[in-house]
Amino acid sequence: MLIEPNDKVIVVTGGSRGIGAAIVTHLAYLGYTVYGTYNSNPEQAQLIATHLSNEGAQVHFIQMNVASEESVRLGFEHIVKEKGRIDGLVNNAGITKDTLLIRMSEQDWDDVLDTNLKGAFLCSKAVSRPMMSQRSGRIINISSIVGLRGNAGQVNYSSSKAGMIGLTKSLAQELASRNILVNCIAPGYIETDMTEKLNEEQRKAFSDKIPLKRSAKPKEIASVVSFFLSEESSYITGQVLCVDGGLAM
């Protein structure tokens, strides 16, 4: 059953699968009006929206290429026109193109950096103006522990996630005077469609490195997002919270 709806509008990029879908669903059940974005696979986005709408939630999906300034601008203009405000942005959209550096093409590098880091930059820029006018807002960047630790075979992905941490800290300083809080979540090993490609031996190798000896459910990331959107986090900005079962200790 849904909690009583509130008037806050939250945008979740990459909201049609994995962690993003879990965030959209969790926030919807907390009563937020949620706009999820997708770049491809509109069928999956529609399934989520239909299911949650049937439950009484206010969930909408829009097509957006977060690496395109025009696509981002038009998307956020559409949301502001419909709702008049944006209270929260979750920069979750991301891709991987893993390979060793000596095999990594320039295109592999550009694609990952454009989606993961440039996308967060463009969306944060687009949402900053309405939030500044409101004199309130929350921006939450979904980074990764590989942005803190690095990972062999993920030079592009690790660099993009490390960049999101720098973006978080700098933007938190720029926007604090307007009561806009900017924080970052660094997930560890999460059970998503990406990790489903691993075999049992690979999964066990990952789990053995984690002090809690298990991977996380996407909802465990979503619950931290809701904390950063809530009044309970009203004096926290510029922080990176590792949600990784102790892996980055």
PDB file of C-alpha atoms in Angstrom:
ATOM      1  CA  MET A   1       0.000   0.000   0.000  1.00  0.00           C
ATOM      2  CA  LEU A   2       1.285   3.432  -0.895  1.00  0.00           C
ATOM      3  CA  ILE A   3       2.183   6.012   1.700  1.00  0.00           C
ATOM      4  CA  GLU A   4       0.189   9.229   1.372  1.00  0.00           C
ATOM      5  CA  PRO A   5       1.454  11.020  -1.761  1.00  0.00           C
ATOM      6  CA  ASN A   6       3.532  14.156  -1.283  1.00  0.00           C
ATOM      7  CA  ASP A   7       4.136  17.014  -3.685  1.00  0.00           C
ATOM      8  CA  LYS A   8       7.814  16.301  -4.368  1.00  0.00           C
ATOM      9  CA  VAL A   9       8.967  15.463  -7.889  1.00  0.00           C
ATOM     10  CA  ILE A  10      12.005  13.220  -8.351  1.00  0.00           C
ATOM     11  CA  VAL A  11      13.846  12.370 -11.587  1.00  0.00           C
ATOM     12  CA  VAL A  12      15.737   9.068 -11.819  1.00  0.00           C
ATOM     13  CA  THR A  13      17.926   8.609 -14.885  1.00  0.00           C
ATOM     14  CA  GLY A  14      18.328   5.086 -16.200  1.00  0.00           C
ATOM     15  CA  GLY A  15      15.191   4.126 -14.333  1.00  0.00           C
ATOM     16  CA  SER A  16      13.949   1.209 -16.409  1.00  0.00           C
ATOM     17  CA  ARG A  17      16.268  -1.544 -15.173  1.00  0.00           C
ATOM     18  CA  GLY A  18      18.558  -2.682 -12.377  1.00  0.00           C
ATOM     19  CA  ILE A  19      19.282  -0.229  -9.579  1.00  0.00           C
ATOM     20  CA  GLY A  20      17.366   2.521 -11.379  1.00  0.00           C
ATOM     21  CA  ALA A  21      14.165   0.463 -11.550  1.00  0.00           C
ATOM     22  CA  ALA A  22      14.501  -0.363  -7.851  1.00  0.00           C
ATOM     23  CA  ILE A  23      14.901   3.339  -7.030  1.00  0.00           C
ATOM     24  CA  VAL A  24      11.876   4.310  -9.124  1.00  0.00           C
ATOM     25  CA  THR A  25       9.767   1.609  -7.464  1.00  0.00           C
ATOM     26  CA  HIS A  26      10.894   2.398  -3.917  1.00  0.00           C
ATOM     27  CA  LEU A  27      10.301   6.138  -4.283  1.00  0.00           C
ATOM     28  CA  ALA A  28       6.912   5.531  -5.903  1.00  0.00           C
ATOM     29  CA  TYR A  29       5.796   3.512  -2.888  1.00  0.00           C
ATOM     30  CA  LEU A  30       6.958   6.346  -0.637  1.00  0.00           C
ATOM     31  CA  GLY A  31       4.515   8.651  -2.402  1.00  0.00           C
ATOM     32  CA  TYR A  32       6.868  10.708  -4.566  1.00  0.00           C
ATOM     33  CA  THR A  33       5.967  11.691  -8.103  1.00  0.00           C
ATOM     34  CA  VAL A  34       8.719   9.949 -10.056  1.00  0.00           C
ATOM     35  CA  TYR A  35       9.974  10.542 -13.580  1.00  0.00           C
ATOM     36  CA  GLY A  36      12.241   7.766 -14.802  1.00  0.00           C
ATOM     37  CA  THR A  37      14.299   8.104 -17.954  1.00  0.00           C
ATOM     38  CA  TYR A  38      15.324   5.463 -20.457  1.00  0.00           C
ATOM     39  CA  ASN A  39      17.433   5.621 -23.597  1.00  0.00           C
ATOM     40  CA  SER A  40      16.238   2.360 -25.142  1.00  0.00           C
ATOM     41  CA  ASN A  41      13.819  -0.468 -24.319  1.00  0.00           C
ATOM     42  CA  PRO A  42      10.597   1.553 -23.911  1.00  0.00           C
ATOM     43  CA  GLU A  43       8.687  -1.702 -23.359  1.00  0.00           C
ATOM     44  CA  GLN A  44      10.406  -2.316 -20.021  1.00  0.00           C
ATOM     45  CA  ALA A  45       9.802   1.283 -18.940  1.00  0.00           C
ATOM     46  CA  GLN A  46       6.128   0.980 -19.835  1.00  0.00           C
ATOM     47  CA  LEU A  47       5.781  -2.256 -17.847  1.00  0.00           C
ATOM     48  CA  ILE A  48       7.139  -0.567 -14.720  1.00  0.00           C
ATOM     49  CA  ALA A  49       5.004   2.542 -15.183  1.00  0.00           C
ATOM     50  CA  THR A  50       1.841   0.520 -15.779  1.00  0.00           C
ATOM     51  CA  HIS A  51       2.397  -1.738 -12.779  1.00  0.00           C
ATOM     52  CA  LEU A  52       3.089   1.147 -10.403  1.00  0.00           C
ATOM     53  CA  SER A  53       0.268   3.293 -11.784  1.00  0.00           C
ATOM     54  CA  ASN A  54      -2.139   0.407 -11.159  1.00  0.00           C
ATOM     55  CA  GLU A  55      -0.952   0.500  -7.547  1.00  0.00           C
ATOM     56  CA  GLY A  56      -1.850   4.183  -7.345  1.00  0.00           C
ATOM     57  CA  ALA A  57       1.638   5.595  -7.799  1.00  0.00           C
ATOM     58  CA  GLN A  58       2.535   8.684  -9.804  1.00  0.00           C
ATOM     59  CA  VAL A  59       5.205   7.331 -12.160  1.00  0.00           C
ATOM     60  CA  HIS A  60       6.093   8.553 -15.638  1.00  0.00           C
ATOM     61  CA  PHE A  61       8.856   7.569 -18.051  1.00  0.00           C
ATOM     62  CA  ILE A  62      10.440   9.756 -20.713  1.00  0.00           C
ATOM     63  CA  GLN A  63      13.008   8.914 -23.366  1.00  0.00           C
ATOM     64  CA  MET A  64      16.288  10.726 -22.764  1.00  0.00           C
ATOM     65  CA  ASN A  65      19.846  10.326 -23.981  1.00  0.00           C
ATOM     66  CA  VAL A  66      21.747  11.716 -21.004  1.00  0.00           C
ATOM     67  CA  ALA A  67      24.876  12.172 -23.157  1.00  0.00           C
ATOM     68  CA  SER A  68      23.005  14.639 -25.399  1.00  0.00           C
ATOM     69  CA  GLU A  69      22.644  18.222 -24.159  1.00  0.00           C
ATOM     70  CA  GLU A  70      19.551  18.799 -26.307  1.00  0.00           C
ATOM     71  CA  SER A  71      17.844  15.600 -25.179  1.00  0.00           C
ATOM     72  CA  VAL A  72      18.513  16.453 -21.527  1.00  0.00           C
ATOM     73  CA  ARG A  73      17.325  20.031 -21.921  1.00  0.00           C
ATOM     74  CA  LEU A  74      14.075  19.027 -23.625  1.00  0.00           C
ATOM     75  CA  GLY A  75      13.423  16.297 -21.065  1.00  0.00           C
ATOM     76  CA  PHE A  76      13.807  18.525 -18.040  1.00  0.00           C
ATOM     77  CA  GLU A  77      11.868  21.349 -19.659  1.00  0.00           C
ATOM     78  CA  HIS A  78       9.017  18.889 -20.208  1.00  0.00           C
ATOM     79  CA  ILE A  79       9.011  17.849 -16.547  1.00  0.00           C
ATOM     80  CA  VAL A  80       9.111  21.414 -15.241  1.00  0.00           C
ATOM     81  CA  LYS A  81       6.310  22.393 -17.620  1.00  0.00           C
ATOM     82  CA  GLU A  82       4.159  19.496 -16.383  1.00  0.00           C
ATOM     83  CA  LYS A  83       4.867  19.740 -12.661  1.00  0.00           C
ATOM     84  CA  GLY A  84       6.276  23.213 -12.119  1.00  0.00           C
ATOM     85  CA  ARG A  85       9.201  21.986 -10.036  1.00  0.00           C
ATOM     86  CA  ILE A  86      11.859  19.310  -9.563  1.00  0.00           C
ATOM     87  CA  ASP A  87      12.826  18.440  -6.009  1.00  0.00           C
ATOM     88  CA  GLY A  88      15.317  15.658  -6.558  1.00  0.00           C
ATOM     89  CA  LEU A  89      17.596  14.212  -9.216  1.00  0.00           C
ATOM     90  CA  VAL A  90      19.175  10.756  -9.042  1.00  0.00           C
ATOM     91  CA  ASN A  91      22.002  10.461 -11.581  1.00  0.00           C
ATOM     92  CA  ASN A  92      21.900   6.709 -12.037  1.00  0.00           C
ATOM     93  CA  ALA A  93      22.202   6.162 -15.813  1.00  0.00           C
ATOM     94  CA  GLY A  94      25.355   4.248 -16.651  1.00  0.00           C
ATOM     95  CA  ILE A  95      26.912   1.736 -19.004  1.00  0.00           C
ATOM     96  CA  THR A  96      29.963  -0.524 -19.006  1.00  0.00           C
ATOM     97  CA  LYS A  97      32.329  -1.490 -21.807  1.00  0.00           C
ATOM     98  CA  ASP A  98      34.881  -3.542 -19.937  1.00  0.00           C
ATOM     99  CA  THR A  99      38.233  -4.612 -21.328  1.00  0.00           C
ATOM    100  CA  LEU A 100      41.919  -4.183 -20.527  1.00  0.00           C
ATOM    101  CA  LEU A 101      43.458  -0.808 -21.335  1.00  0.00           C
ATOM    102  CA  ILE A 102      45.600  -2.139 -24.183  1.00  0.00           C
ATOM    103  CA  ARG A 103      42.445  -3.468 -25.876  1.00  0.00           C
ATOM    104  CA  MET A 104      40.181  -0.529 -25.059  1.00  0.00           C
ATOM    105  CA  SER A 105      39.223   1.594 -28.023  1.00  0.00           C
ATOM    106  CA  GLU A 106      38.810   5.343 -27.890  1.00  0.00           C
ATOM    107  CA  GLN A 107      35.119   4.763 -28.618  1.00  0.00           C
ATOM    108  CA  ASP A 108      34.828   2.458 -25.590  1.00  0.00           C
ATOM    109  CA  TRP A 109      36.324   5.220 -23.441  1.00  0.00           C
ATOM    110  CA  ASP A 110      34.164   7.987 -24.913  1.00  0.00           C
ATOM    111  CA  ASP A 111      30.898   6.042 -24.712  1.00  0.00           C
ATOM    112  CA  VAL A 112      31.294   5.218 -21.022  1.00  0.00           C
ATOM    113  CA  LEU A 113      32.521   8.670 -20.000  1.00  0.00           C
ATOM    114  CA  ASP A 114      29.796  10.382 -22.054  1.00  0.00           C
ATOM    115  CA  THR A 115      26.971   8.407 -20.483  1.00  0.00           C
ATOM    116  CA  ASN A 116      28.211   8.033 -16.917  1.00  0.00           C
ATOM    117  CA  LEU A 117      30.019  11.301 -16.228  1.00  0.00           C
ATOM    118  CA  LYS A 118      28.957  13.756 -18.905  1.00  0.00           C
ATOM    119  CA  GLY A 119      25.388  12.559 -18.398  1.00  0.00           C
ATOM    120  CA  ALA A 120      25.536  13.382 -14.693  1.00  0.00           C
ATOM    121  CA  PHE A 121      27.016  16.787 -15.522  1.00  0.00           C
ATOM    122  CA  LEU A 122      24.339  17.631 -18.089  1.00  0.00           C
ATOM    123  CA  CYS A 123      21.442  16.491 -15.908  1.00  0.00           C
ATOM    124  CA  SER A 124      22.797  18.290 -12.839  1.00  0.00           C
ATOM    125  CA  LYS A 125      23.204  21.457 -14.874  1.00  0.00           C
ATOM    126  CA  ALA A 126      19.668  21.186 -16.258  1.00  0.00           C
ATOM    127  CA  VAL A 127      18.107  20.691 -12.845  1.00  0.00           C
ATOM    128  CA  SER A 128      20.163  23.303 -11.000  1.00  0.00           C
ATOM    129  CA  ARG A 129      18.288  26.330 -12.324  1.00  0.00           C
ATOM    130  CA  PRO A 130      14.791  25.252 -11.211  1.00  0.00           C
ATOM    131  CA  MET A 131      16.209  24.081  -7.883  1.00  0.00           C
ATOM    132  CA  MET A 132      17.964  27.418  -7.378  1.00  0.00           C
ATOM    133  CA  SER A 133      14.692  29.223  -8.049  1.00  0.00           C
ATOM    134  CA  GLN A 134      12.984  27.011  -5.470  1.00  0.00           C
ATOM    135  CA  ARG A 135      15.922  27.467  -3.082  1.00  0.00           C
ATOM    136  CA  SER A 136      15.795  23.753  -2.359  1.00  0.00           C
ATOM    137  CA  GLY A 137      16.678  20.434  -3.952  1.00  0.00           C
ATOM    138  CA  ARG A 138      18.625  17.206  -3.715  1.00  0.00           C
ATOM    139  CA  ILE A 139      21.051  15.726  -6.234  1.00  0.00           C
ATOM    140  CA  ILE A 140      22.226  12.155  -5.651  1.00  0.00           C
ATOM    141  CA  ASN A 141      24.944  10.651  -7.808  1.00  0.00           C
ATOM    142  CA  ILE A 142      25.210   6.872  -8.089  1.00  0.00           C
ATOM    143  CA  SER A 143      28.942   6.203  -8.299  1.00  0.00           C
ATOM    144  CA  SER A 144      30.663   2.910  -7.389  1.00  0.00           C
ATOM    145  CA  ILE A 145      33.357   1.629  -5.077  1.00  0.00           C
ATOM    146  CA  VAL A 146      35.481   1.130  -8.201  1.00  0.00           C
ATOM    147  CA  GLY A 147      35.559   4.923  -8.357  1.00  0.00           C
ATOM    148  CA  LEU A 148      37.408   4.773  -5.035  1.00  0.00           C
ATOM    149  CA  ARG A 149      39.427   1.565  -5.476  1.00  0.00           C
ATOM    150  CA  GLY A 150      39.751   1.085  -9.228  1.00  0.00           C
ATOM    151  CA  ASN A 151      39.266  -2.247 -10.957  1.00  0.00           C
ATOM    152  CA  ALA A 152      41.314  -4.035 -13.590  1.00  0.00           C
ATOM    153  CA  GLY A 153      39.524  -4.110 -16.913  1.00  0.00           C
ATOM    154  CA  GLN A 154      37.393  -1.100 -16.046  1.00  0.00           C
ATOM    155  CA  VAL A 155      39.633   1.895 -16.641  1.00  0.00           C
ATOM    156  CA  ASN A 156      36.835   3.779 -18.383  1.00  0.00           C
ATOM    157  CA  TYR A 157      34.103   2.843 -15.892  1.00  0.00           C
ATOM    158  CA  SER A 158      36.296   3.487 -12.838  1.00  0.00           C
ATOM    159  CA  SER A 159      37.353   6.862 -14.209  1.00  0.00           C
ATOM    160  CA  SER A 160      33.745   7.869 -14.857  1.00  0.00           C
ATOM    161  CA  LYS A 161      32.702   6.877 -11.338  1.00  0.00           C
ATOM    162  CA  ALA A 162      35.674   8.644  -9.749  1.00  0.00           C
ATOM    163  CA  GLY A 163      34.692  11.716 -11.741  1.00  0.00           C
ATOM    164  CA  MET A 164      31.199  11.569 -10.268  1.00  0.00           C
ATOM    165  CA  ILE A 165      32.716  11.829  -6.805  1.00  0.00           C
ATOM    166  CA  GLY A 166      34.593  14.976  -7.797  1.00  0.00           C
ATOM    167  CA  LEU A 167      31.424  16.335  -9.392  1.00  0.00           C
ATOM    168  CA  THR A 168      29.529  15.674  -6.159  1.00  0.00           C
ATOM    169  CA  LYS A 169      31.976  17.491  -3.932  1.00  0.00           C
ATOM    170  CA  SER A 170      32.397  20.506  -6.208  1.00  0.00           C
ATOM    171  CA  LEU A 171      28.690  20.885  -6.920  1.00  0.00           C
ATOM    172  CA  ALA A 172      27.867  20.556  -3.220  1.00  0.00           C
ATOM    173  CA  GLN A 173      30.033  23.610  -2.568  1.00  0.00           C
ATOM    174  CA  GLU A 174      28.515  25.589  -5.432  1.00  0.00           C
ATOM    175  CA  LEU A 175      24.881  24.942  -4.488  1.00  0.00           C
ATOM    176  CA  ALA A 176      24.919  24.838  -0.685  1.00  0.00           C
ATOM    177  CA  SER A 177      23.953  28.512  -0.353  1.00  0.00           C
ATOM    178  CA  ARG A 178      20.702  27.760  -2.203  1.00  0.00           C
ATOM    179  CA  ASN A 179      19.847  24.859   0.120  1.00  0.00           C
ATOM    180  CA  ILE A 180      20.583  22.273  -2.583  1.00  0.00           C
ATOM    181  CA  LEU A 181      22.265  19.193  -1.150  1.00  0.00           C
ATOM    182  CA  VAL A 182      24.495  17.018  -3.330  1.00  0.00           C
ATOM    183  CA  ASN A 183      25.605  13.575  -2.184  1.00  0.00           C
ATOM    184  CA  CYS A 184      26.992  10.404  -3.674  1.00  0.00           C
ATOM    185  CA  ILE A 185      26.334   6.703  -3.169  1.00  0.00           C
ATOM    186  CA  ALA A 186      29.081   4.210  -4.001  1.00  0.00           C
ATOM    187  CA  PRO A 187      27.522   0.743  -4.348  1.00  0.00           C
ATOM    188  CA  GLY A 188      29.593  -2.395  -4.176  1.00  0.00           C
ATOM    189  CA  TYR A 189      28.602  -5.721  -5.733  1.00  0.00           C
ATOM    190  CA  ILE A 190      24.874  -5.487  -6.553  1.00  0.00           C
ATOM    191  CA  GLU A 191      22.614  -8.172  -7.981  1.00  0.00           C
ATOM    192  CA  THR A 192      21.493  -6.757 -11.345  1.00  0.00           C
ATOM    193  CA  ASP A 193      21.104  -7.948 -14.930  1.00  0.00           C
ATOM    194  CA  MET A 194      24.767  -6.996 -15.456  1.00  0.00           C
ATOM    195  CA  THR A 195      25.995  -9.328 -12.709  1.00  0.00           C
ATOM    196  CA  GLU A 196      23.680 -12.144 -13.815  1.00  0.00           C
ATOM    197  CA  LYS A 197      26.142 -12.728 -16.656  1.00  0.00           C
ATOM    198  CA  LEU A 198      28.723 -13.988 -14.147  1.00  0.00           C
ATOM    199  CA  ASN A 199      29.010 -17.710 -13.472  1.00  0.00           C
ATOM    200  CA  GLU A 200      28.738 -19.259  -9.988  1.00  0.00           C
ATOM    201  CA  GLU A 201      32.501 -19.369  -9.513  1.00  0.00           C
ATOM    202  CA  GLN A 202      32.848 -15.677 -10.366  1.00  0.00           C
ATOM    203  CA  ARG A 203      30.009 -14.729  -8.027  1.00  0.00           C
ATOM    204  CA  LYS A 204      31.576 -16.676  -5.176  1.00  0.00           C
ATOM    205  CA  ALA A 205      34.926 -14.992  -5.812  1.00  0.00           C
ATOM    206  CA  PHE A 206      33.247 -11.613  -5.453  1.00  0.00           C
ATOM    207  CA  SER A 207      31.295 -12.608  -2.333  1.00  0.00           C
ATOM    208  CA  ASP A 208      34.377 -14.004  -0.611  1.00  0.00           C
ATOM    209  CA  LYS A 209      35.990 -10.555  -0.724  1.00  0.00           C
ATOM    210  CA  ILE A 210      33.021  -8.896   0.997  1.00  0.00           C
ATOM    211  CA  PRO A 211      33.044  -8.835   4.824  1.00  0.00           C
ATOM    212  CA  LEU A 212      29.277  -9.452   4.903  1.00  0.00           C
ATOM    213  CA  LYS A 213      29.801 -12.373   2.468  1.00  0.00           C
ATOM    214  CA  ARG A 214      26.940 -11.452   0.166  1.00  0.00           C
ATOM    215  CA  SER A 215      25.985  -9.099  -2.606  1.00  0.00           C
ATOM    216  CA  ALA A 216      23.384  -6.361  -2.162  1.00  0.00           C
ATOM    217  CA  LYS A 217      19.866  -6.216  -3.462  1.00  0.00           C
ATOM    218  CA  PRO A 218      19.061  -3.160  -5.628  1.00  0.00           C
ATOM    219  CA  LYS A 219      16.472  -2.109  -3.026  1.00  0.00           C
ATOM    220  CA  GLU A 220      19.286  -1.681  -0.495  1.00  0.00           C
ATOM    221  CA  ILE A 221      20.649   1.098  -2.694  1.00  0.00           C
ATOM    222  CA  ALA A 222      17.169   2.544  -3.206  1.00  0.00           C
ATOM    223  CA  SER A 223      16.643   2.859   0.549  1.00  0.00           C
ATOM    224  CA  VAL A 224      19.797   4.982   0.851  1.00  0.00           C
ATOM    225  CA  VAL A 225      18.555   7.193  -1.974  1.00  0.00           C
ATOM    226  CA  SER A 226      15.320   7.776  -0.063  1.00  0.00           C
ATOM    227  CA  PHE A 227      17.358   8.720   3.008  1.00  0.00           C
ATOM    228  CA  PHE A 228      19.271  11.367   1.054  1.00  0.00           C
ATOM    229  CA  LEU A 229      15.957  12.719  -0.252  1.00  0.00           C
ATOM    230  CA  SER A 230      14.403  12.884   3.211  1.00  0.00           C
ATOM    231  CA  GLU A 231      14.511  15.542   5.905  1.00  0.00           C
ATOM    232  CA  GLU A 232      16.620  13.172   8.024  1.00  0.00           C
ATOM    233  CA  SER A 233      19.609  14.058   5.811  1.00  0.00           C
ATOM    234  CA  SER A 234      19.011  17.828   5.800  1.00  0.00           C
ATOM    235  CA  TYR A 235      22.499  18.619   7.180  1.00  0.00           C
ATOM    236  CA  ILE A 236      24.478  16.305   4.921  1.00  0.00           C
ATOM    237  CA  THR A 237      26.088  17.433   1.668  1.00  0.00           C
ATOM    238  CA  GLY A 238      29.189  16.619  -0.352  1.00  0.00           C
ATOM    239  CA  GLN A 239      29.454  13.122   1.106  1.00  0.00           C
ATOM    240  CA  VAL A 240      30.201   9.716  -0.417  1.00  0.00           C
ATOM    241  CA  LEU A 241      28.430   6.800   1.262  1.00  0.00           C
ATOM    242  CA  CYS A 242      29.734   3.326   0.419  1.00  0.00           C
ATOM    243  CA  VAL A 243      26.969   0.730   0.368  1.00  0.00           C
ATOM    244  CA  ASP A 244      29.168  -2.283  -0.170  1.00  0.00           C
ATOM    245  CA  GLY A 245      28.970  -4.726   2.737  1.00  0.00           C
ATOM    246  CA  GLY A 246      32.286  -3.407   4.044  1.00  0.00           C
ATOM    247  CA  LEU A 247      34.263  -4.071   0.881  1.00  0.00           C
ATOM    248  CA  ALA A 248      35.917  -0.630   0.773  1.00  0.00           C
ATOM    249  CA  MET A 249      37.027  -0.623   4.420  1.00  0.00           C
TER     250      MET A 249
END
